[in-house]
Amino acid sequence: MIARVLSILAVALAASSSATAAAPPVVVIDPGHDLRANLQTEPIGPGSATRKIKDGGGTRGVVSGTTEAQLNLAISLRVLALLERVGVRVVMTRSRTAGTSIGNVARAGIANRAGAELFLRIHADGASSSAARGSHTLYPALRTGWTDNIYGRSRAAARIVQSELVRALGFPDRGLQERSDFTGFNWADVPAILVEVGFMTNPTEDRALATEAYRERAARGLCRGVLRFLGRSPTRC
Ligand SMILES: [Zn+2]
């Protein structure tokens, strides 16, 4: 009897200690841009002599007049709510559109310090041709010393998130793209991707993304992609 009580106690203790040991995964959401561009420069990677401006400011809806910074934040806040509801801890690089953009070294630094499972950067695209449309997802190109520690996981995340985003929004699938020139990727020490949900310079996609319904669709697709990448069930998004 005592042995049985002790074994039950041991099982209970093991269960409670594993519950406390399993800290919730952290995802850093990075809504692209801010109220104002930042034309200061920063190195494109650690130790690099090549510098790029911190933030050109993003694009704008050709029909809606919405700034990309506003759209990125609106979608990001919905992803935040969906992920928190299922127990994912979310750190935002910004939660308002109110200041000068902090730049990409700083954004990556937030993800690194948070020990993020995923650094999810949310943007919308712009092009000189209003015909350009569709969703795509970018991830870091392989570069020894900069991205070799995050390349494989980033690419895996990009594949999953892109497929869920396309499924949720129904925009054309522009696929994946590796980028060696993204400061925010080269400074990241955690898996990083950047989604371009659609083109704000395309009237059809701009009109859609100006609606609550499509913003919610985008957020649900991103939530599903993140949960699948984390090895969790996406059904609660
Ligand atoms: Zn952007």
XYZ file of C-alpha atoms and ligand atoms in Angstrom:
238
model
C 0.000 0.000 0.000
C 2.748 2.436 0.940
C 4.708 1.427 -2.158
C 1.624 2.079 -4.260
C 1.057 5.522 -2.670
C 4.726 6.353 -3.177
C 4.626 5.316 -6.807
C 1.510 7.423 -7.389
C 3.271 10.319 -5.661
C 6.329 9.812 -7.858
C 4.189 9.872 -10.989
C 2.433 13.025 -9.790
C 5.761 14.723 -9.027
C 7.195 13.731 -12.398
C 4.101 15.108 -14.132
C 4.241 18.416 -12.293
C 7.989 18.886 -12.784
C 7.747 18.192 -16.512
C 4.848 20.641 -16.710
C 6.903 23.396 -15.106
C 10.024 22.490 -17.119
C 8.167 22.836 -20.435
C 8.222 26.610 -20.744
C 5.943 27.925 -23.487
C 7.653 28.480 -26.833
C 8.469 32.087 -27.685
C 7.673 33.603 -31.063
C 8.835 37.108 -31.925
C 6.484 38.939 -34.284
C 8.032 41.805 -36.214
C 5.491 44.094 -37.909
C 7.529 45.715 -40.672
C 8.339 49.447 -40.693
C 6.857 52.161 -38.466
C 5.347 55.626 -38.800
C 8.591 57.092 -40.129
C 11.435 55.673 -42.251
C 14.943 55.583 -40.792
C 17.618 56.628 -43.268
C 20.552 55.960 -40.952
C 22.690 53.024 -42.064
C 23.753 49.800 -40.343
C 26.034 46.861 -41.337
C 24.138 44.158 -43.287
C 25.732 41.495 -41.088
C 28.029 41.173 -38.074
C 31.459 42.596 -38.950
C 30.384 43.639 -42.452
C 31.700 46.790 -44.156
C 28.571 46.831 -46.352
C 25.896 49.092 -44.919
C 22.231 49.557 -45.800
C 19.666 52.082 -44.618
C 17.758 50.939 -41.551
C 14.292 51.255 -43.055
C 13.099 52.787 -46.311
C 9.591 53.082 -44.918
C 7.601 50.463 -46.814
C 4.858 50.734 -49.389
C 1.282 52.044 -49.411
C -2.099 50.819 -50.629
C -2.787 52.082 -54.138
C -6.547 52.138 -53.515
C -6.897 52.111 -49.714
C -4.162 54.642 -48.972
C -3.268 52.487 -45.944
C 0.425 52.483 -45.116
C 2.229 49.178 -45.092
C 3.269 49.836 -41.488
C -0.410 50.030 -40.458
C -1.373 46.879 -42.345
C 1.616 44.926 -41.010
C 0.691 45.873 -37.450
C -3.010 45.089 -37.887
C -2.237 41.569 -39.098
C 0.501 41.111 -36.492
C -1.834 42.000 -33.607
C -4.296 39.368 -34.816
C -1.525 36.746 -34.987
C -0.491 37.777 -31.467
C -4.006 37.191 -30.128
C -4.362 33.828 -31.881
C -1.004 32.503 -30.685
C -1.448 33.683 -27.089
C -4.798 31.928 -26.971
C -3.041 28.594 -27.563
C -0.279 29.221 -25.040
C 2.523 30.542 -27.222
C 4.438 33.421 -25.649
C 4.724 36.302 -28.103
C 7.175 39.192 -28.057
C 6.414 42.081 -30.422
C 9.150 44.293 -31.899
C 6.559 47.088 -31.877
C 2.916 47.345 -30.855
C 2.085 50.801 -32.208
C 2.724 52.719 -35.418
C 4.011 55.860 -33.790
C 7.711 56.466 -34.202
C 10.828 56.209 -36.303
C 11.639 52.649 -37.362
C 14.232 51.059 -35.099
C 15.997 49.306 -37.979
C 16.798 45.675 -38.611
C 19.784 45.033 -36.346
C 17.586 46.094 -33.424
C 14.672 43.943 -34.596
C 16.912 40.877 -34.874
C 18.363 41.687 -31.450
C 14.902 41.501 -29.904
C 14.372 38.046 -31.420
C 17.802 36.847 -30.304
C 17.411 38.062 -26.725
C 13.955 36.487 -26.502
C 15.420 33.126 -27.540
C 12.661 32.875 -30.124
C 11.712 29.573 -31.739
C 10.755 31.749 -34.699
C 11.339 35.368 -35.721
C 8.246 36.068 -37.842
C 8.532 39.247 -39.874
C 5.273 40.468 -41.388
C 5.267 42.727 -44.458
C 3.290 43.547 -47.589
C 4.822 44.139 -50.975
C 4.957 46.962 -53.482
C 5.965 46.973 -57.152
C 6.197 49.465 -59.995
C 3.704 47.342 -61.947
C 0.198 47.223 -60.497
C -0.188 43.779 -62.092
C 2.292 42.158 -59.689
C 0.417 40.152 -57.082
C 0.596 37.162 -54.768
C 2.098 36.028 -51.484
C 5.674 34.974 -50.911
C 7.980 34.159 -48.046
C 11.640 35.032 -47.735
C 14.277 33.337 -45.611
C 18.020 33.793 -45.033
C 20.465 32.545 -47.660
C 23.223 30.323 -46.309
C 26.315 32.202 -45.232
C 28.917 30.638 -42.958
C 29.293 32.622 -39.753
C 26.050 34.514 -40.224
C 23.169 32.187 -41.039
C 24.533 28.636 -41.037
C 23.082 28.127 -37.553
C 19.552 29.115 -38.644
C 19.405 28.255 -42.349
C 17.749 24.837 -42.220
C 15.107 25.720 -39.651
C 14.358 29.028 -41.349
C 13.802 27.317 -44.687
C 11.570 24.716 -43.048
C 9.522 27.469 -41.411
C 9.277 29.386 -44.692
C 7.899 26.343 -46.529
C 5.240 25.640 -43.921
C 4.160 29.236 -43.335
C 4.024 30.038 -47.058
C 1.743 27.069 -47.755
C -0.633 28.016 -44.930
C -0.640 31.694 -45.918
C -1.497 30.890 -49.544
C -4.192 28.467 -48.461
C -5.727 31.046 -46.114
C -5.633 34.083 -48.426
C -6.081 32.499 -51.829
C -3.665 34.927 -53.476
C -1.256 33.560 -56.146
C 1.636 31.539 -54.744
C 4.912 33.322 -55.529
C 6.847 30.719 -53.562
C 9.969 31.120 -51.463
C 13.010 33.290 -51.908
C 16.426 33.137 -50.252
C 17.937 36.511 -49.397
C 21.551 37.229 -48.535
C 21.035 41.002 -48.322
C 18.514 41.265 -45.489
C 20.119 42.827 -42.449
C 17.431 41.429 -40.160
C 18.230 37.892 -41.327
C 22.004 38.188 -41.171
C 21.911 39.401 -37.561
C 19.401 36.759 -36.439
C 20.598 33.857 -34.311
C 17.137 32.275 -34.276
C 15.103 30.896 -37.218
C 13.811 33.848 -39.225
C 11.355 34.347 -42.073
C 9.711 37.352 -43.696
C 6.260 37.013 -45.236
C 5.026 39.365 -47.930
C 1.307 38.738 -47.559
C 0.327 40.435 -50.820
C 0.873 43.480 -53.008
C -0.512 46.795 -51.818
C 0.243 48.170 -55.288
C -2.224 45.684 -56.808
C -5.796 47.056 -56.542
C -7.373 43.622 -55.967
C -5.035 42.625 -53.176
C -4.973 46.081 -51.615
C -8.786 46.179 -51.473
C -8.876 42.699 -49.942
C -6.181 43.419 -47.356
C -8.019 46.569 -46.287
C -10.893 44.389 -45.002
C -11.179 42.815 -41.556
C -12.025 39.478 -43.169
C -8.818 39.213 -45.181
C -6.657 40.453 -42.320
C -8.161 37.715 -40.184
C -7.577 35.159 -42.935
C -3.923 36.190 -43.172
C -3.528 35.979 -39.398
C -5.113 32.538 -39.212
C -2.873 31.259 -41.985
C 0.204 32.622 -40.227
C -0.947 31.177 -36.896
C -1.467 27.773 -38.492
C 1.955 27.916 -40.105
C 3.666 28.863 -36.847
C 1.923 26.101 -34.882
C 2.768 23.478 -37.488
C 6.398 24.645 -37.451
C 6.392 24.328 -33.650
C 5.069 20.777 -33.998
C 1.694 21.690 -32.539
C -1.795 21.162 -33.830
C -2.882 24.103 -35.996
C -6.574 23.413 -35.550
C -7.034 26.013 -32.809
C -6.049 28.987 -34.929
Zn 7.894 46.031 -45.991
